[in-house]
Amino acid sequence: MGNMKLNLKIWRQKGPKDTGAMKTYPVNDVSEDMSFLEMLDVLNDNLVRKNEEPIAFDHDCREGICGSCSLFINGEPHGPGRGITTCQLHMRKFKDGDTIHVEPWRSAAFPVIKDLAVDRSAFDRIQAAGGFISVNTNGNLVDGNALPIPKVDADTAFDAATCIGCGACVATCPNGSAMLFVSAKVSQLSLLPQGRPEAKERVLNMVEQMDKEGFGNCSNTGACEVECPKGISLEHIARMNREYMVAGVTKK
Amino acid sequence: MARSALLGSSLAKKYWMALTGLFLSIFLIAHLAGNLQLLDMSPDGQLKFNEYAKFMTTFPLVKIVSYVLYASILFHAFDGILLAIQNRKARPVRYVHEKSSANRTWYSGQMALLGTLIMVFIVLHMKAFWYEMHWGELGMDSNGNKDLYTLVAVTFTQLWYVVVYVISMAVLAFHLLHGFSSAFQSLGANHPRYTPVIKSVGVFFAVIVPIFFALIPVWMFINA
Ligand code: SF4
Ligand code: FES
């Protein structure tokens, strides 16, 4: 059984309209082998037993691939540690007696639904605005392997494609900017021949949607790159800046 | 849409911020090169500097460039304020506990504040010299040129003025420390081979240029 005692300060908010506040919860019997989410499960279990409302937080795969989990832990998205999501964060990162602050992602574009759960559908709308390629499905498909692609481009596109859309980049950015996410989605397609025909509209439409959603403006602090669980590079933001400029100048 | 792509969009604001910022950086080099003449505090140095000041305020080509410069300063400031306001709006509820030191330098997150301080300095600086040179009552030197040199020398006998200048140059250094390489990133210039070079040049520029600027009032104060 666990041997750590922790003092949690957690954001509680009944619904989108509620103002919300930080509330303190002591938790005992935390094992250092638990993930952060399992520790919250223990706390919620205690709350339910006491007939209190459990804390709402997002999670799904619990193995760092779906992008559902979030949480701003001790001032950083996905907590301390690099290249991991909150579900991959283990309690051994903390010490017995620690006070841990847990807050939801803060962004005008990610309104709080309840407690620690926020609405990230703004990302879906940005994707829908251009994060796709149009292909025939009538049987005349071109074999993807028949297209020569330089290894470096394929690797870079793949790196961009590892973005799981968690929103940590927005959460940590002092400007609440979504540039790292959007640039990863733009790069992933524009680096490959299949993505080129629609490249100009794609970058123009996705940036337009990004601005509409109310995300802030990138000022190149680089905080997103440090906190991104998938190590998405700022190089993609520069690529998007280039593509957008060229598209803006040359689009008819 | 193509219109807003190059004017109104979030990326467009960054492009203009970067372009005006880089132009202002080039201006700093030219301004510094001219002003280093002030370090020569002999009577001959005084005449030469006044001659130079006359050239800089009357030669047509320099005048045109100076209008572009004024426009750039105003645009950079205006665009910066606009960005800062929008970025504030993007996070209406702030974090209770935020550990920004974990992922960014303090100055990269304070560009608007640093920029505002620089703007205050520019107003002070232009009132002291630029305004006086154009519309003030300046004496004449033995060559019959407006004696800007003496005004500068007298101004820098006041300790508080020298202190304000040195502090302002420190502020400028931090603004440039982030701003220089940031401008290249905004314009899409990021490459594994060149970005490290741009970053090193940026640090060198951000340190050397303000140090030399600050040297002028300090030197003139000491040697007064
Ligand atoms: S870029 Fe990184 S931090 Fe941003 S959504 Fe994608 S995986 Fe998450
Ligand atoms: S729950 Fe799927 S990434 Fe954390």
CSV table of C-alpha atoms and ligand atoms in Angstrom, one decimal:
chain,number,residue,atom,x,y,z
A,1,MET,CA,0.0,0.0,0.0
A,2,GLY,CA,1.0,3.6,-0.4
A,3,ASN,CA,2.9,5.6,2.1
A,4,MET,CA,2.8,9.1,0.8
A,5,LYS,CA,0.6,11.8,2.3
A,6,LEU,CA,-0.2,14.7,0.0
A,7,ASN,CA,-2.0,18.0,0.2
A,8,LEU,CA,-3.9,18.7,-3.0
A,9,LYS,CA,-5.2,22.1,-4.0
A,10,ILE,CA,-7.7,21.5,-6.8
A,11,TRP,CA,-9.8,23.8,-8.9
A,12,ARG,CA,-13.5,23.1,-8.4
A,13,GLN,CA,-16.1,24.6,-10.7
A,14,LYS,CA,-19.7,23.3,-10.8
A,15,GLY,CA,-20.3,24.2,-14.4
A,16,PRO,CA,-19.3,26.7,-17.3
A,17,LYS,CA,-21.1,29.6,-15.5
A,18,ASP,CA,-19.8,29.0,-12.0
A,19,THR,CA,-16.8,31.2,-11.0
A,20,GLY,CA,-15.0,28.3,-9.3
A,21,ALA,CA,-12.3,28.3,-6.7
A,22,MET,CA,-9.3,26.3,-5.4
A,23,LYS,CA,-10.2,23.7,-2.7
A,24,THR,CA,-7.8,21.8,-0.5
A,25,TYR,CA,-7.9,18.0,-0.2
A,26,PRO,CA,-5.6,15.9,1.9
A,27,VAL,CA,-4.9,12.4,0.4
A,28,ASN,CA,-3.2,9.6,2.3
A,29,ASP,CA,-2.0,6.2,1.2
A,30,VAL,CA,-0.6,7.3,-2.1
A,31,SER,CA,1.9,4.9,-3.7
A,32,GLU,CA,4.8,6.2,-5.7
A,33,ASP,CA,3.9,3.6,-8.3
A,34,MET,CA,0.6,5.2,-9.0
A,35,SER,CA,0.1,7.5,-12.0
A,36,PHE,CA,-1.2,11.0,-11.3
A,37,LEU,CA,-4.6,9.9,-12.6
A,38,GLU,CA,-4.7,6.9,-10.3
A,39,MET,CA,-4.0,9.1,-7.4
A,40,LEU,CA,-7.0,11.2,-8.4
A,41,ASP,CA,-9.1,8.0,-8.7
A,42,VAL,CA,-8.2,7.3,-5.1
A,43,LEU,CA,-9.2,10.8,-4.1
A,44,ASN,CA,-12.5,10.5,-6.0
A,45,ASP,CA,-13.2,7.2,-4.4
A,46,ASN,CA,-12.9,8.8,-1.0
A,47,LEU,CA,-15.1,11.7,-2.1
A,48,VAL,CA,-17.8,9.3,-3.4
A,49,ARG,CA,-17.7,7.4,-0.1
A,50,LYS,CA,-18.3,10.6,1.8
A,51,ASN,CA,-21.2,11.5,-0.5
A,52,GLU,CA,-19.3,14.4,-2.1
A,53,GLU,CA,-19.2,15.2,-5.7
A,54,PRO,CA,-16.1,13.6,-7.4
A,55,ILE,CA,-13.7,15.8,-9.3
A,56,ALA,CA,-14.2,15.8,-13.1
A,57,PHE,CA,-11.1,15.4,-15.2
A,58,ASP,CA,-10.5,14.1,-18.8
A,59,HIS,CA,-8.8,10.8,-19.5
A,60,ASP,CA,-9.1,7.9,-21.9
A,61,CYS,CA,-6.2,5.7,-23.0
A,62,ARG,CA,-4.0,6.3,-19.9
A,63,GLU,CA,-0.9,5.4,-21.9
A,64,GLY,CA,0.0,8.7,-23.5
A,65,ILE,CA,-1.5,8.3,-27.0
A,66,CYS,CA,-5.0,9.7,-27.0
A,67,GLY,CA,-4.4,13.3,-25.8
A,68,SER,CA,-7.4,13.3,-23.5
A,69,CYS,CA,-5.8,13.9,-20.2
A,70,SER,CA,-4.7,17.4,-19.3
A,71,LEU,CA,-4.2,19.2,-15.9
A,72,PHE,CA,-2.0,22.1,-15.1
A,73,ILE,CA,0.0,20.6,-12.2
A,74,ASN,CA,2.3,22.7,-10.0
A,75,GLY,CA,2.4,25.4,-12.7
A,76,GLU,CA,3.1,23.2,-15.7
A,77,PRO,CA,0.9,21.3,-18.2
A,78,HIS,CA,1.1,17.6,-17.6
A,79,GLY,CA,3.1,18.4,-14.5
A,80,PRO,CA,6.9,18.2,-14.0
A,81,GLY,CA,8.8,15.9,-16.3
A,82,ARG,CA,9.4,16.1,-20.0
A,83,GLY,CA,7.9,14.2,-22.9
A,84,ILE,CA,5.0,12.7,-20.9
A,85,THR,CA,1.3,13.3,-20.5
A,86,THR,CA,-0.4,13.4,-17.1
A,87,CYS,CA,-1.4,9.8,-17.4
A,88,GLN,CA,2.3,8.9,-17.7
A,89,LEU,CA,3.3,11.1,-14.7
A,90,HIS,CA,4.1,9.0,-11.7
A,91,MET,CA,3.7,9.9,-8.0
A,92,ARG,CA,7.4,9.1,-7.5
A,93,LYS,CA,8.0,12.6,-9.0
A,94,PHE,CA,6.6,14.0,-5.7
A,95,LYS,CA,7.6,13.8,-2.1
A,96,ASP,CA,5.7,12.8,1.0
A,97,GLY,CA,4.1,15.9,2.4
A,98,ASP,CA,4.1,17.9,-0.9
A,99,THR,CA,1.4,20.4,-1.7
A,100,ILE,CA,0.3,20.0,-5.3
A,101,HIS,CA,-1.7,22.6,-7.3
A,102,VAL,CA,-4.0,21.2,-10.0
A,103,GLU,CA,-5.8,23.5,-12.4
A,104,PRO,CA,-7.6,23.2,-15.7
A,105,TRP,CA,-6.1,24.4,-19.0
A,106,ARG,CA,-6.6,28.2,-19.1
A,107,SER,CA,-7.6,29.6,-22.4
A,108,ALA,CA,-10.5,31.7,-23.8
A,109,ALA,CA,-10.8,29.0,-26.5
A,110,PHE,CA,-10.9,26.1,-24.0
A,111,PRO,CA,-13.9,27.0,-21.7
A,112,VAL,CA,-14.1,25.0,-18.5
A,113,ILE,CA,-17.0,22.4,-18.6
A,114,LYS,CA,-16.6,21.3,-15.0
A,115,ASP,CA,-13.8,21.2,-12.5
A,116,LEU,CA,-10.7,20.2,-14.4
A,117,ALA,CA,-12.4,19.3,-17.7
A,118,VAL,CA,-12.2,21.8,-20.5
A,119,ASP,CA,-13.9,21.9,-24.0
A,120,ARG,CA,-11.1,21.4,-26.6
A,121,SER,CA,-13.4,21.3,-29.6
A,122,ALA,CA,-11.8,24.4,-30.9
A,123,PHE,CA,-9.0,22.1,-32.0
A,124,ASP,CA,-11.5,19.9,-33.9
A,125,ARG,CA,-12.8,22.9,-35.8
A,126,ILE,CA,-9.3,24.0,-36.8
A,127,GLN,CA,-8.7,20.4,-38.0
A,128,ALA,CA,-11.9,20.5,-40.0
A,129,ALA,CA,-10.9,23.8,-41.6
A,130,GLY,CA,-8.0,22.2,-43.4
A,131,GLY,CA,-6.3,19.3,-41.6
A,132,PHE,CA,-7.1,16.7,-44.3
A,133,ILE,CA,-6.4,15.8,-47.9
A,134,SER,CA,-9.0,15.1,-50.4
A,135,VAL,CA,-8.7,11.7,-52.1
A,136,ASN,CA,-10.7,9.7,-54.5
A,137,THR,CA,-12.4,6.6,-52.9
A,138,ASN,CA,-13.6,5.2,-56.2
A,139,GLY,CA,-10.9,2.6,-56.6
A,140,ASN,CA,-8.5,4.7,-58.6
A,141,LEU,CA,-6.3,5.3,-55.6
A,142,VAL,CA,-2.6,6.1,-56.2
A,143,ASP,CA,-0.4,3.7,-54.3
A,144,GLY,CA,1.3,5.9,-51.6
A,145,ASN,CA,4.4,3.8,-51.8
A,146,ALA,CA,4.8,4.6,-55.4
A,147,LEU,CA,5.6,8.3,-54.6
A,148,PRO,CA,9.2,9.0,-53.9
A,149,ILE,CA,9.6,11.0,-50.6
A,150,PRO,CA,12.9,12.1,-49.2
A,151,LYS,CA,13.6,10.3,-45.9
A,152,VAL,CA,14.2,13.6,-44.1
A,153,ASP,CA,10.8,14.9,-45.2
A,154,ALA,CA,9.0,11.6,-44.3
A,155,ASP,CA,10.6,11.6,-40.8
A,156,THR,CA,9.8,15.3,-40.2
A,157,ALA,CA,6.2,14.7,-41.3
A,158,PHE,CA,6.0,11.8,-39.0
A,159,ASP,CA,7.4,13.8,-36.1
A,160,ALA,CA,4.7,16.4,-36.7
A,161,ALA,CA,2.1,13.7,-36.9
A,162,THR,CA,2.8,12.5,-33.4
A,163,CYS,CA,0.9,15.5,-32.0
A,164,ILE,CA,-1.9,14.1,-29.9
A,165,GLY,CA,-3.9,17.4,-29.7
A,166,CYS,CA,-3.7,17.6,-26.0
A,167,GLY,CA,-3.5,21.4,-25.8
A,168,ALA,CA,-0.6,21.6,-23.4
A,169,CYS,CA,1.0,24.0,-25.8
A,170,VAL,CA,-1.9,26.4,-25.5
A,171,ALA,CA,-2.1,25.9,-21.7
A,172,THR,CA,1.5,26.8,-21.1
A,173,CYS,CA,1.9,29.6,-23.6
A,174,PRO,CA,1.9,33.0,-21.9
A,175,ASN,CA,-0.2,34.2,-24.9
A,176,GLY,CA,-2.6,31.3,-25.0
A,177,SER,CA,-1.4,30.6,-28.6
A,178,ALA,CA,-2.2,27.4,-30.5
A,179,MET,CA,0.6,27.8,-33.0
A,180,LEU,CA,2.5,24.6,-32.0
A,181,PHE,CA,-0.6,22.4,-32.5
A,182,VAL,CA,-1.7,24.1,-35.7
A,183,SER,CA,1.8,24.1,-37.2
A,184,ALA,CA,2.1,20.4,-36.4
A,185,LYS,CA,-1.1,19.6,-38.3
A,186,VAL,CA,0.0,21.9,-41.2
A,187,SER,CA,3.5,20.4,-41.4
A,188,GLN,CA,2.3,16.8,-41.2
A,189,LEU,CA,0.5,17.2,-44.5
A,190,SER,CA,2.4,19.9,-46.4
A,191,LEU,CA,5.7,18.0,-46.2
A,192,LEU,CA,4.2,15.1,-48.2
A,193,PRO,CA,3.3,15.1,-51.9
A,194,GLN,CA,-0.3,14.1,-51.1
A,195,GLY,CA,-0.7,17.3,-49.1
A,196,ARG,CA,0.8,19.7,-51.6
A,197,PRO,CA,-2.2,20.3,-53.9
A,198,GLU,CA,-4.3,21.8,-51.0
A,199,ALA,CA,-1.3,23.3,-49.1
A,200,LYS,CA,-2.2,27.0,-49.6
A,201,GLU,CA,-5.8,26.8,-48.8
A,202,ARG,CA,-5.0,24.5,-45.9
A,203,VAL,CA,-2.7,26.9,-44.1
A,204,LEU,CA,-4.9,30.0,-44.8
A,205,ASN,CA,-8.0,28.3,-43.6
A,206,MET,CA,-6.5,26.7,-40.5
A,207,VAL,CA,-4.9,29.9,-39.3
A,208,GLU,CA,-8.1,31.8,-40.0
A,209,GLN,CA,-10.1,29.3,-37.8
A,210,MET,CA,-7.3,29.5,-35.2
A,211,ASP,CA,-7.8,33.2,-35.0
A,212,LYS,CA,-11.6,33.0,-34.9
A,213,GLU,CA,-11.4,30.6,-31.9
A,214,GLY,CA,-9.7,33.3,-29.8
A,215,PHE,CA,-6.3,31.8,-29.4
A,216,GLY,CA,-3.5,34.4,-28.7
A,217,ASN,CA,-0.5,35.4,-30.8
A,218,CYS,CA,2.7,33.5,-30.7
A,219,SER,CA,5.7,35.5,-29.4
A,220,ASN,CA,8.3,32.7,-29.8
A,221,THR,CA,8.9,32.2,-26.1
A,222,GLY,CA,9.4,28.4,-26.8
A,223,ALA,CA,7.4,27.3,-23.7
A,224,CYS,CA,5.2,25.0,-25.8
A,225,GLU,CA,8.1,23.1,-27.2
A,226,VAL,CA,9.5,22.4,-23.7
A,227,GLU,CA,6.1,21.3,-22.4
A,228,CYS,CA,4.8,19.3,-25.4
A,229,PRO,CA,4.5,15.6,-24.4
A,230,LYS,CA,5.5,14.6,-27.9
A,231,GLY,CA,8.4,17.0,-28.4
A,232,ILE,CA,6.9,18.9,-31.3
A,233,SER,CA,9.5,21.3,-32.5
A,234,LEU,CA,9.3,25.1,-33.1
A,235,GLU,CA,10.7,24.3,-36.5
A,236,HIS,CA,7.1,23.5,-37.5
A,237,ILE,CA,5.9,27.0,-36.4
A,238,ALA,CA,8.5,28.5,-38.7
A,239,ARG,CA,7.4,26.3,-41.5
A,240,MET,CA,3.8,27.4,-41.0
A,241,ASN,CA,5.0,31.1,-40.9
A,242,ARG,CA,6.7,30.5,-44.3
A,243,GLU,CA,3.9,28.7,-45.9
A,244,TYR,CA,1.3,31.2,-44.7
A,245,MET,CA,3.3,34.1,-46.0
A,246,VAL,CA,3.8,32.5,-49.4
A,247,ALA,CA,0.1,31.5,-49.6
A,248,GLY,CA,-1.0,35.0,-48.5
A,249,VAL,CA,1.1,36.6,-51.2
A,250,THR,CA,0.5,34.2,-54.1
A,251,LYS,CA,-3.1,33.0,-53.5
A,252,LYS,CA,-5.4,34.1,-56.3
B,1,MET,CA,-9.0,36.3,-47.2
B,2,ALA,CA,-5.7,37.0,-48.9
B,3,ARG,CA,-6.1,40.5,-47.7
B,4,SER,CA,-6.4,39.6,-44.0
B,5,ALA,CA,-3.7,37.1,-44.4
B,6,LEU,CA,-1.1,39.9,-44.9
B,7,LEU,CA,-2.7,42.5,-42.7
B,8,GLY,CA,-5.2,41.4,-40.1
B,9,SER,CA,-4.3,37.8,-39.2
B,10,SER,CA,-2.3,36.8,-36.1
B,11,LEU,CA,0.6,35.8,-38.4
B,12,ALA,CA,0.6,39.0,-40.3
B,13,LYS,CA,1.0,41.0,-37.0
B,14,LYS,CA,4.0,38.8,-36.3
B,15,TYR,CA,5.5,39.5,-39.7
B,16,TRP,CA,5.2,43.2,-39.3
B,17,MET,CA,6.5,43.1,-35.8
B,18,ALA,CA,9.6,41.2,-37.1
B,19,LEU,CA,10.2,43.4,-40.1
B,20,THR,CA,9.9,46.7,-38.2
B,21,GLY,CA,12.0,45.2,-35.4
B,22,LEU,CA,14.8,44.1,-37.7
B,23,PHE,CA,14.7,47.5,-39.4
B,24,LEU,CA,15.0,49.2,-35.9
B,25,SER,CA,18.0,46.9,-35.1
B,26,ILE,CA,19.8,48.0,-38.3
B,27,PHE,CA,19.0,51.6,-37.3
B,28,LEU,CA,20.7,51.0,-33.9
B,29,ILE,CA,23.9,50.1,-35.6
B,30,ALA,CA,23.9,53.3,-37.7
B,31,HIS,CA,22.9,55.4,-34.7
B,32,LEU,CA,25.6,53.9,-32.6
B,33,ALA,CA,28.3,54.3,-35.3
B,34,GLY,CA,27.5,58.1,-35.5
B,35,ASN,CA,27.3,58.6,-31.8
B,36,LEU,CA,30.5,57.0,-30.9
B,37,GLN,CA,32.1,60.2,-32.3
B,38,LEU,CA,31.0,61.7,-29.0
B,39,LEU,CA,33.7,59.8,-27.2
B,40,ASP,CA,36.2,62.3,-28.8
B,41,MET,CA,35.8,65.1,-26.3
B,42,SER,CA,38.4,67.5,-27.8
B,43,PRO,CA,37.4,70.8,-29.4
B,44,ASP,CA,38.0,69.1,-32.8
B,45,GLY,CA,35.7,66.3,-31.9
B,46,GLN,CA,33.0,68.8,-31.0
B,47,LEU,CA,33.2,70.5,-34.4
B,48,LYS,CA,33.2,67.1,-36.2
B,49,PHE,CA,30.1,65.9,-34.3
B,50,ASN,CA,28.2,69.1,-35.0
B,51,GLU,CA,29.0,68.8,-38.6
B,52,TYR,CA,27.7,65.3,-38.6
B,53,ALA,CA,24.6,66.3,-36.8
B,54,LYS,CA,23.9,68.9,-39.4
B,55,PHE,CA,24.3,66.4,-42.2
B,56,MET,CA,22.0,63.9,-40.4
B,57,THR,CA,19.2,66.5,-40.1
B,58,THR,CA,19.4,68.1,-43.5
B,59,PHE,CA,20.6,65.6,-46.1
B,60,PRO,CA,17.4,64.6,-48.1
B,61,LEU,CA,18.1,60.8,-48.3
B,62,VAL,CA,18.7,60.7,-44.5
B,63,LYS,CA,15.5,62.6,-44.0
B,64,ILE,CA,13.5,60.1,-46.0
B,65,VAL,CA,15.0,57.2,-44.0
B,66,SER,CA,14.3,59.0,-40.8
B,67,TYR,CA,10.6,59.2,-41.6
B,68,VAL,CA,10.5,55.5,-42.3
B,69,LEU,CA,12.2,55.1,-38.9
B,70,TYR,CA,9.6,57.2,-37.1
B,71,ALA,CA,6.8,55.2,-38.8
B,72,SER,CA,8.5,51.9,-37.8
B,73,ILE,CA,8.8,52.9,-34.2
B,74,LEU,CA,5.2,53.9,-34.0
B,75,PHE,CA,4.0,50.8,-35.9
B,76,HIS,CA,6.1,48.5,-33.8
B,77,ALA,CA,4.7,50.0,-30.6
B,78,PHE,CA,1.1,50.1,-31.9
B,79,ASP,CA,1.3,46.5,-33.2
B,80,GLY,CA,2.9,45.4,-29.9
B,81,ILE,CA,0.2,46.9,-27.8
B,82,LEU,CA,-2.5,45.3,-30.0
B,83,LEU,CA,-0.8,41.9,-29.7
B,84,ALA,CA,-0.5,42.3,-25.9
B,85,ILE,CA,-4.2,43.2,-25.5
B,86,GLN,CA,-5.3,40.2,-27.7
B,87,ASN,CA,-2.9,37.9,-25.8
B,88,ARG,CA,-4.4,39.0,-22.5
B,89,LYS,CA,-7.9,38.3,-23.8
B,90,ALA,CA,-6.8,34.8,-24.8
B,91,ARG,CA,-6.5,33.9,-21.2
B,92,PRO,CA,-9.3,35.7,-19.3
B,93,VAL,CA,-8.9,33.5,-16.1
B,94,ARG,CA,-5.3,33.4,-15.0
B,95,TYR,CA,-3.5,30.5,-13.3
B,96,VAL,CA,-3.4,30.5,-9.5
B,97,HIS,CA,0.0,28.8,-9.6
B,98,GLU,CA,2.2,29.1,-12.7
B,99,LYS,CA,5.8,28.0,-13.0
B,100,SER,CA,6.9,30.0,-16.0
B,101,SER,CA,10.6,29.7,-15.2
B,102,ALA,CA,10.3,26.0,-16.1
B,103,ASN,CA,9.9,26.6,-19.8
B,104,ARG,CA,10.9,30.1,-20.8
B,105,THR,CA,13.2,33.0,-20.0
B,106,TRP,CA,11.6,35.8,-18.0
B,107,TYR,CA,12.3,38.4,-20.7
B,108,SER,CA,10.7,36.5,-23.5
B,109,GLY,CA,7.4,36.7,-21.6
B,110,GLN,CA,7.9,40.4,-20.8
B,111,MET,CA,8.5,41.9,-24.3
B,112,ALA,CA,5.5,44.3,-24.0
B,113,LEU,CA,6.7,45.7,-20.6
B,114,LEU,CA,10.3,46.0,-21.9
B,115,GLY,CA,9.0,47.6,-25.0
B,116,THR,CA,7.0,50.1,-23.1
B,117,LEU,CA,10.0,51.1,-21.0
B,118,ILE,CA,12.0,51.6,-24.2
B,119,MET,CA,9.2,53.8,-25.6
B,120,VAL,CA,9.4,56.0,-22.4
B,121,PHE,CA,13.1,56.2,-22.9
B,122,ILE,CA,12.7,57.2,-26.6
B,123,VAL,CA,10.4,60.0,-25.7
B,124,LEU,CA,12.8,61.3,-23.1
B,125,HIS,CA,15.7,60.9,-25.4
B,126,MET,CA,14.1,62.6,-28.3
B,127,LYS,CA,12.9,65.5,-26.2
B,128,ALA,CA,16.4,66.0,-24.8
B,129,PHE,CA,18.2,66.1,-28.2
B,130,TRP,CA,16.1,65.5,-31.3
B,131,TYR,CA,13.6,68.2,-30.3
B,132,GLU,CA,16.2,70.7,-29.3
B,133,MET,CA,18.2,70.1,-32.5
B,134,HIS,CA,15.1,70.8,-34.6
B,135,TRP,CA,13.2,73.4,-32.7
B,136,GLY,CA,15.2,74.4,-29.6
B,137,GLU,CA,17.4,77.4,-29.0
B,138,LEU,CA,20.9,76.0,-29.6
B,139,GLY,CA,24.1,78.0,-29.6
B,140,MET,CA,26.5,78.0,-32.6
B,141,ASP,CA,30.0,76.5,-32.7
B,142,SER,CA,33.0,78.2,-34.3
B,143,ASN,CA,32.0,76.7,-37.7
B,144,GLY,CA,28.5,78.2,-37.5
B,145,ASN,CA,26.8,74.8,-36.9
B,146,LYS,CA,24.2,74.2,-34.2
B,147,ASP,CA,26.2,73.1,-31.1
B,148,LEU,CA,24.4,69.9,-30.3
B,149,TYR,CA,27.7,68.5,-28.9
B,150,THR,CA,27.7,71.0,-26.0
B,151,LEU,CA,24.0,70.2,-25.2
B,152,VAL,CA,24.9,66.5,-25.0
B,153,ALA,CA,27.9,67.1,-22.9
B,154,VAL,CA,26.0,69.3,-20.5
B,155,THR,CA,23.1,66.9,-20.2
B,156,PHE,CA,25.4,64.1,-19.3
B,157,THR,CA,27.0,66.0,-16.4
B,158,GLN,CA,23.8,65.1,-14.5
B,159,LEU,CA,24.1,61.9,-12.7
B,160,TRP,CA,20.4,60.9,-12.8
B,161,TYR,CA,20.4,61.3,-16.6
B,162,VAL,CA,23.3,59.0,-17.0
B,163,VAL,CA,21.7,56.4,-14.6
B,164,VAL,CA,18.4,56.5,-16.6
B,165,TYR,CA,20.4,55.9,-19.8
B,166,VAL,CA,22.3,53.0,-18.5
B,167,ILE,CA,19.2,51.3,-17.1
B,168,SER,CA,17.4,51.9,-20.4
B,169,MET,CA,20.2,50.2,-22.3
B,170,ALA,CA,19.9,47.2,-20.0
B,171,VAL,CA,16.2,47.1,-20.8
B,172,LEU,CA,17.0,47.3,-24.5
B,173,ALA,CA,19.5,44.5,-24.1
B,174,PHE,CA,16.9,42.1,-22.7
B,175,HIS,CA,14.3,43.2,-25.4
B,176,LEU,CA,16.9,42.4,-28.1
B,177,LEU,CA,18.0,39.2,-26.4
B,178,HIS,CA,14.6,37.7,-27.3
B,179,GLY,CA,13.6,40.0,-30.1
B,180,PHE,CA,16.5,39.5,-32.5
B,181,SER,CA,16.3,35.8,-33.1
B,182,SER,CA,12.5,35.8,-32.5
B,183,ALA,CA,12.1,38.0,-35.6
B,184,PHE,CA,13.8,35.4,-37.8
B,185,GLN,CA,11.5,32.7,-36.4
B,186,SER,CA,8.5,34.8,-37.1
B,187,LEU,CA,9.5,35.2,-40.7
B,188,GLY,CA,9.9,31.5,-41.0
B,189,ALA,CA,13.7,31.4,-41.0
B,190,ASN,CA,14.4,28.3,-39.0
B,191,HIS,CA,17.0,25.8,-40.2
B,192,PRO,CA,19.2,23.4,-38.2
B,193,ARG,CA,22.3,24.8,-39.8
B,194,TYR,CA,21.5,28.6,-39.6
B,195,THR,CA,19.3,29.0,-36.5
B,196,PRO,CA,22.2,28.4,-34.1
B,197,VAL,CA,24.2,31.1,-35.9
B,198,ILE,CA,21.3,33.5,-35.8
B,199,LYS,CA,20.9,32.9,-32.1
B,200,SER,CA,24.6,33.5,-31.4
B,201,VAL,CA,24.6,36.7,-33.5
B,202,GLY,CA,21.4,37.8,-31.6
B,203,VAL,CA,23.0,37.4,-28.2
B,204,PHE,CA,26.2,39.1,-29.4
B,205,PHE,CA,24.2,42.0,-30.9
B,206,ALA,CA,21.9,42.3,-27.8
B,207,VAL,CA,24.9,42.6,-25.5
B,208,ILE,CA,27.4,44.6,-27.5
B,209,VAL,CA,25.2,47.3,-28.9
B,210,PRO,CA,23.6,48.5,-25.6
B,211,ILE,CA,26.9,48.3,-23.8
B,212,PHE,CA,28.5,50.7,-26.4
B,213,PHE,CA,25.4,53.0,-26.2
B,214,ALA,CA,25.6,53.1,-22.4
B,215,LEU,CA,29.4,53.8,-22.6
B,216,ILE,CA,28.7,57.2,-24.2
B,217,PRO,CA,27.0,58.9,-21.3
B,218,VAL,CA,29.2,57.2,-18.7
B,219,TRP,CA,32.3,58.3,-20.6
B,220,MET,CA,31.1,61.9,-21.0
B,221,PHE,CA,30.1,62.0,-17.3
B,222,ILE,CA,33.5,60.8,-16.1
B,223,ASN,CA,35.5,63.0,-18.4
B,224,ALA,CA,33.4,66.1,-18.0
C,1,SF4,S1,1.7,20.2,-30.1
C,1,SF4,FE1,2.2,19.0,-28.3
C,1,SF4,S2,1.3,20.1,-26.6
C,1,SF4,FE2,0.4,20.9,-28.5
C,1,SF4,S3,-1.5,19.6,-28.8
C,1,SF4,FE3,0.1,18.6,-29.9
C,1,SF4,S4,1.0,17.1,-28.5
C,1,SF4,FE4,-0.2,18.5,-27.2
C,2,FES,S1,-5.3,9.5,-21.1
C,2,FES,FE1,-4.7,9.3,-23.2
C,2,FES,S2,-2.9,10.5,-23.3
C,2,FES,FE2,-3.4,10.6,-21.2
